[in-house]
């Protein structure tokens, strides 16, 4: 995986296998849209700011986090 994760309009879950910090969700947004990221890598940095994600969160292997959109930014 790279710093940007892209999902199609009907998808809600992404499996993250790499170790790069996710800073951008490249997908259509609307108020209340949810995206769940499941981190399977052993040494992942989690999510961070710098793109359209407004929070940082460290993760461990096999952890899932759900982000919600306000129509522009993910929290």
mmCIF file of N, CA and C in Angstrom:
data_model
loop_
_atom_site.group_PDB
_atom_site.id
_atom_site.type_symbol
_atom_site.label_atom_id
_atom_site.label_comp_id
_atom_site.label_asym_id
_atom_site.label_seq_id
_atom_site.Cartn_x
_atom_site.Cartn_y
_atom_site.Cartn_z
ATOM 1 N N UNK A 1 0.834 -1.192 0.000
ATOM 2 C CA UNK A 1 0.000 0.000 0.000
ATOM 3 C C UNK A 1 0.869 1.242 0.000
ATOM 4 N N UNK A 2 0.288 2.346 -0.420
ATOM 5 C CA UNK A 2 0.976 3.631 -0.409
ATOM 6 C C UNK A 2 0.297 4.581 0.551
ATOM 7 N N UNK A 3 0.668 5.847 0.495
ATOM 8 C CA UNK A 3 0.099 6.846 1.398
ATOM 9 C C UNK A 3 -1.348 7.165 1.068
ATOM 10 N N UNK A 4 -1.802 6.805 -0.147
ATOM 11 C CA UNK A 4 -3.193 7.012 -0.547
ATOM 12 C C UNK A 4 -3.876 5.675 -0.726
ATOM 13 N N UNK A 5 -5.041 5.537 -0.120
ATOM 14 C CA UNK A 5 -5.868 4.347 -0.285
ATOM 15 C C UNK A 5 -7.105 4.753 -1.068
ATOM 16 N N UNK A 6 -7.404 4.035 -2.143
ATOM 17 C CA UNK A 6 -8.575 4.341 -2.958
ATOM 18 C C UNK A 6 -9.592 3.213 -2.875
ATOM 19 N N UNK A 7 -10.845 3.594 -2.750
ATOM 20 C CA UNK A 7 -11.956 2.648 -2.741
ATOM 21 C C UNK A 7 -12.966 3.082 -3.786
ATOM 22 N N UNK A 8 -13.684 2.124 -4.349
ATOM 23 C CA UNK A 8 -14.775 2.447 -5.262
ATOM 24 C C UNK A 8 -15.990 2.870 -4.441
ATOM 25 N N UNK A 9 -16.956 3.507 -5.082
ATOM 26 C CA UNK A 9 -18.117 4.063 -4.389
ATOM 27 C C UNK A 9 -18.849 3.038 -3.533
ATOM 28 N N UNK A 10 -18.923 1.785 -3.971
ATOM 29 C CA UNK A 10 -19.670 0.763 -3.231
ATOM 30 C C UNK A 10 -18.833 0.033 -2.186
ATOM 31 N N UNK A 11 -17.535 0.285 -2.144
ATOM 32 C CA UNK A 11 -16.668 -0.403 -1.195
ATOM 33 C C UNK A 11 -16.583 0.358 0.124
ATOM 34 N N UNK A 12 -16.449 -0.380 1.211
ATOM 35 C CA UNK A 12 -16.345 0.246 2.529
ATOM 36 C C UNK A 12 -15.137 -0.248 3.326
ATOM 37 N N UNK A 13 -14.446 -1.270 2.826
ATOM 38 C CA UNK A 13 -13.330 -1.869 3.563
ATOM 39 C C UNK A 13 -12.100 -1.949 2.668
ATOM 40 N N UNK A 14 -10.944 -1.601 3.234
ATOM 41 C CA UNK A 14 -9.675 -1.752 2.536
ATOM 42 C C UNK A 14 -8.714 -2.525 3.427
ATOM 43 N N UNK A 15 -8.044 -3.513 2.844
ATOM 44 C CA UNK A 15 -7.012 -4.264 3.550
ATOM 45 C C UNK A 15 -5.682 -3.569 3.274
ATOM 46 N N UNK A 16 -4.998 -3.147 4.331
ATOM 47 C CA UNK A 16 -3.741 -2.421 4.210
ATOM 48 C C UNK A 16 -2.603 -3.373 4.548
ATOM 49 N N UNK A 17 -1.766 -3.681 3.553
ATOM 50 C CA UNK A 17 -0.701 -4.661 3.750
ATOM 51 C C UNK A 17 0.673 -4.034 3.920
ATOM 52 N N UNK A 18 0.827 -2.786 3.516
ATOM 53 C CA UNK A 18 2.137 -2.140 3.570
ATOM 54 C C UNK A 18 2.417 -1.513 4.918
ATOM 55 N N UNK A 19 3.483 -0.719 4.960
ATOM 56 C CA UNK A 19 3.906 -0.106 6.220
ATOM 57 C C UNK A 19 3.934 1.417 6.162
ATOM 58 N N UNK A 20 3.524 2.009 5.052
ATOM 59 C CA UNK A 20 3.536 3.461 4.892
ATOM 60 C C UNK A 20 2.348 4.073 5.635
ATOM 61 N N UNK A 21 2.544 5.228 6.255
ATOM 62 C CA UNK A 21 1.446 5.935 6.915
ATOM 63 C C UNK A 21 0.416 6.364 5.879
ATOM 64 N N UNK A 22 -0.850 6.045 6.113
ATOM 65 C CA UNK A 22 -1.937 6.435 5.223
ATOM 66 C C UNK A 22 -2.324 7.867 5.567
ATOM 67 N N UNK A 23 -2.252 8.775 4.584
ATOM 68 C CA UNK A 23 -2.592 10.172 4.824
ATOM 69 C C UNK A 23 -3.774 10.649 3.994
ATOM 70 N N UNK A 24 -4.162 9.865 2.982
ATOM 71 C CA UNK A 24 -5.229 10.288 2.087
ATOM 72 C C UNK A 24 -6.122 9.107 1.724
ATOM 73 N N UNK A 25 -7.432 9.325 1.816
ATOM 74 C CA UNK A 25 -8.391 8.358 1.289
ATOM 75 C C UNK A 25 -8.883 8.923 -0.030
ATOM 76 N N UNK A 26 -8.563 8.234 -1.124
ATOM 77 C CA UNK A 26 -8.927 8.688 -2.455
ATOM 78 C C UNK A 26 -10.220 8.045 -2.896
ATOM 79 N N UNK A 27 -11.319 8.583 -2.427
ATOM 80 C CA UNK A 27 -12.618 8.035 -2.768
ATOM 81 C C UNK A 27 -13.681 9.109 -2.656
ATOM 82 N N UNK A 28 -14.790 8.848 -3.302
ATOM 83 C CA UNK A 28 -15.909 9.786 -3.247
ATOM 84 C C UNK A 28 -16.378 9.919 -1.799
ATOM 85 N N UNK A 29 -16.574 11.159 -1.362
ATOM 86 C CA UNK A 29 -16.997 11.374 0.024
ATOM 87 C C UNK A 29 -18.369 12.025 0.078
ATOM 88 N N UNK A 30 -19.035 11.779 1.166
ATOM 89 C CA UNK A 30 -20.277 12.467 1.498
ATOM 90 C C UNK A 30 -20.383 12.473 3.011
ATOM 91 N N UNK A 31 -21.189 13.332 3.548
ATOM 92 C CA UNK A 31 -21.337 13.435 4.993
ATOM 93 C C UNK A 31 -21.804 12.088 5.544
ATOM 94 N N UNK A 32 -21.047 11.552 6.479
ATOM 95 C CA UNK A 32 -21.399 10.291 7.113
ATOM 96 C C UNK A 32 -20.815 9.056 6.471
ATOM 97 N N UNK A 33 -20.132 9.183 5.332
ATOM 98 C CA UNK A 33 -19.537 7.999 4.708
ATOM 99 C C UNK A 33 -18.493 7.414 5.637
ATOM 100 N N UNK A 34 -18.456 6.101 5.718
ATOM 101 C CA UNK A 34 -17.485 5.404 6.555
ATOM 102 C C UNK A 34 -16.569 4.564 5.684
ATOM 103 N N UNK A 35 -15.329 4.457 6.101
ATOM 104 C CA UNK A 35 -14.354 3.586 5.463
ATOM 105 C C UNK A 35 -13.595 2.868 6.571
ATOM 106 N N UNK A 36 -13.535 1.559 6.485
ATOM 107 C CA UNK A 36 -12.815 0.770 7.471
ATOM 108 C C UNK A 36 -11.500 0.302 6.861
ATOM 109 N N UNK A 37 -10.415 0.548 7.570
ATOM 110 C CA UNK A 37 -9.091 0.112 7.150
ATOM 111 C C UNK A 37 -8.636 -1.003 8.072
ATOM 112 N N UNK A 38 -8.255 -2.133 7.487
ATOM 113 C CA UNK A 38 -7.763 -3.276 8.256
ATOM 114 C C UNK A 38 -6.282 -3.414 7.956
ATOM 115 N N UNK A 39 -5.469 -3.258 8.977
ATOM 116 C CA UNK A 39 -4.009 -3.265 8.825
ATOM 117 C C UNK A 39 -3.464 -4.657 9.114
ATOM 118 N N UNK A 40 -2.895 -5.305 8.086
ATOM 119 C CA UNK A 40 -2.378 -6.662 8.255
ATOM 120 C C UNK A 40 -0.856 -6.706 8.347
ATOM 121 N N UNK A 41 -0.177 -5.592 8.062
ATOM 122 C CA UNK A 41 1.283 -5.554 8.134
ATOM 123 C C UNK A 41 1.772 -5.625 9.570
ATOM 124 N N UNK A 42 2.977 -6.151 9.754
ATOM 125 C CA UNK A 42 3.511 -6.333 11.105
ATOM 126 C C UNK A 42 4.104 -5.064 11.697
ATOM 127 N N UNK A 43 4.487 -4.101 10.860
ATOM 128 C CA UNK A 43 5.123 -2.880 11.372
ATOM 129 C C UNK A 43 4.516 -1.672 10.669
ATOM 130 N N UNK A 44 3.263 -1.427 10.898
ATOM 131 C CA UNK A 44 2.565 -0.354 10.182
ATOM 132 C C UNK A 44 2.543 0.916 10.998
ATOM 133 N N UNK A 45 2.602 2.057 10.285
ATOM 134 C CA UNK A 45 2.594 3.358 10.957
ATOM 135 C C UNK A 45 1.192 3.912 11.193
ATOM 136 N N UNK A 46 0.147 3.304 10.642
ATOM 137 C CA UNK A 46 -1.221 3.751 10.881
ATOM 138 C C UNK A 46 -1.652 4.855 9.942
ATOM 139 N N UNK A 47 -2.486 5.776 10.448
ATOM 140 C CA UNK A 47 -2.960 6.895 9.647
ATOM 141 C C UNK A 47 -2.397 8.186 10.219
ATOM 142 N N UNK A 48 -2.253 9.178 9.344
ATOM 143 C CA UNK A 48 -1.716 10.455 9.768
ATOM 144 C C UNK A 48 -2.265 11.593 8.943
ATOM 145 N N UNK A 49 -1.972 12.793 9.369
ATOM 146 C CA UNK A 49 -2.421 13.987 8.667
ATOM 147 C C UNK A 49 -1.484 14.287 7.503
ATOM 148 N N UNK A 50 -1.863 15.246 6.696
ATOM 149 C CA UNK A 50 -1.044 15.632 5.562
ATOM 150 C C UNK A 50 -1.803 15.525 4.256
ATOM 151 N N UNK A 51 -2.886 14.782 4.257
ATOM 152 C CA UNK A 51 -3.770 14.686 3.103
ATOM 153 C C UNK A 51 -5.157 15.103 3.544
ATOM 154 N N UNK A 52 -6.141 14.220 3.347
ATOM 155 C CA UNK A 52 -7.506 14.549 3.756
ATOM 156 C C UNK A 52 -7.935 13.812 5.036
ATOM 157 N N UNK A 53 -6.975 13.265 5.768
ATOM 158 C CA UNK A 53 -7.252 12.633 7.066
ATOM 159 C C UNK A 53 -6.862 13.624 8.151
ATOM 160 N N UNK A 54 -7.773 13.867 9.088
ATOM 161 C CA UNK A 54 -7.574 14.926 10.084
ATOM 162 C C UNK A 54 -7.048 14.442 11.422
ATOM 163 N N UNK A 55 -6.718 13.179 11.537
ATOM 164 C CA UNK A 55 -6.223 12.686 12.817
ATOM 165 C C UNK A 55 -5.105 11.689 12.585
ATOM 166 N N UNK A 56 -4.336 11.450 13.612
ATOM 167 C CA UNK A 56 -3.325 10.407 13.555
ATOM 168 C C UNK A 56 -3.743 9.285 14.479
ATOM 169 N N UNK A 57 -3.396 8.081 14.092
ATOM 170 C CA UNK A 57 -3.663 6.933 14.943
ATOM 171 C C UNK A 57 -2.676 5.836 14.614
ATOM 172 N N UNK A 58 -1.953 5.406 15.622
ATOM 173 C CA UNK A 58 -1.057 4.268 15.465
ATOM 174 C C UNK A 58 -1.896 2.996 15.461
ATOM 175 N N UNK A 59 -1.408 1.977 14.799
ATOM 176 C CA UNK A 59 -2.121 0.705 14.748
ATOM 177 C C UNK A 59 -1.152 -0.443 14.982
ATOM 178 N N UNK A 60 -1.703 -1.593 15.280
ATOM 179 C CA UNK A 60 -0.933 -2.827 15.387
ATOM 180 C C UNK A 60 -1.462 -3.809 14.351
ATOM 181 N N UNK A 61 -0.739 -4.873 14.144
ATOM 182 C CA UNK A 61 -1.137 -5.875 13.160
ATOM 183 C C UNK A 61 -2.534 -6.408 13.473
ATOM 184 N N UNK A 62 -3.325 -6.554 12.412
ATOM 185 C CA UNK A 62 -4.690 -7.092 12.468
ATOM 186 C C UNK A 62 -5.670 -6.196 13.224
ATOM 187 N N UNK A 63 -5.392 -4.910 13.247
ATOM 188 C CA UNK A 63 -6.307 -3.946 13.842
ATOM 189 C C UNK A 63 -7.113 -3.278 12.740
ATOM 190 N N UNK A 64 -8.370 -3.007 13.024
ATOM 191 C CA UNK A 64 -9.232 -2.276 12.093
ATOM 192 C C UNK A 64 -9.608 -0.946 12.714
ATOM 193 N N UNK A 65 -9.619 0.110 11.887
ATOM 194 C CA UNK A 65 -10.124 1.396 12.330
ATOM 195 C C UNK A 65 -11.147 1.877 11.306
ATOM 196 N N UNK A 66 -12.139 2.601 11.777
ATOM 197 C CA UNK A 66 -13.160 3.154 10.892
ATOM 198 C C UNK A 66 -13.066 4.669 10.923
ATOM 199 N N UNK A 67 -12.984 5.256 9.743
ATOM 200 C CA UNK A 67 -12.944 6.707 9.597
ATOM 201 C C UNK A 67 -14.280 7.162 9.035
ATOM 202 N N UNK A 68 -14.728 8.354 9.443
ATOM 203 C CA UNK A 68 -15.984 8.928 8.947
ATOM 204 C C UNK A 68 -15.693 10.267 8.299
ATOM 205 N N UNK A 69 -16.453 10.572 7.255
ATOM 206 C CA UNK A 69 -16.242 11.796 6.486
ATOM 207 C C UNK A 69 -17.280 12.850 6.827
ATOM 208 N N UNK A 70 -16.840 14.107 6.796
ATOM 209 C CA UNK A 70 -17.773 15.231 6.920
ATOM 210 C C UNK A 70 -18.116 15.788 5.530
ATOM 211 N N UNK A 71 -17.755 15.045 4.499
ATOM 212 C CA UNK A 71 -17.969 15.461 3.121
ATOM 213 C C UNK A 71 -16.686 15.936 2.451
ATOM 214 N N UNK A 72 -15.693 16.258 3.272
ATOM 215 C CA UNK A 72 -14.398 16.720 2.758
ATOM 216 C C UNK A 72 -13.237 15.998 3.429
ATOM 217 N N UNK A 73 -13.283 15.931 4.747
ATOM 218 C CA UNK A 73 -12.188 15.419 5.544
ATOM 219 C C UNK A 73 -12.623 14.151 6.291
ATOM 220 N N UNK A 74 -11.652 13.282 6.564
ATOM 221 C CA UNK A 74 -11.914 12.030 7.279
ATOM 222 C C UNK A 74 -11.429 12.151 8.720
ATOM 223 N N UNK A 75 -12.263 11.668 9.663
ATOM 224 C CA UNK A 75 -11.955 11.715 11.097
ATOM 225 C C UNK A 75 -12.055 10.335 11.700
#
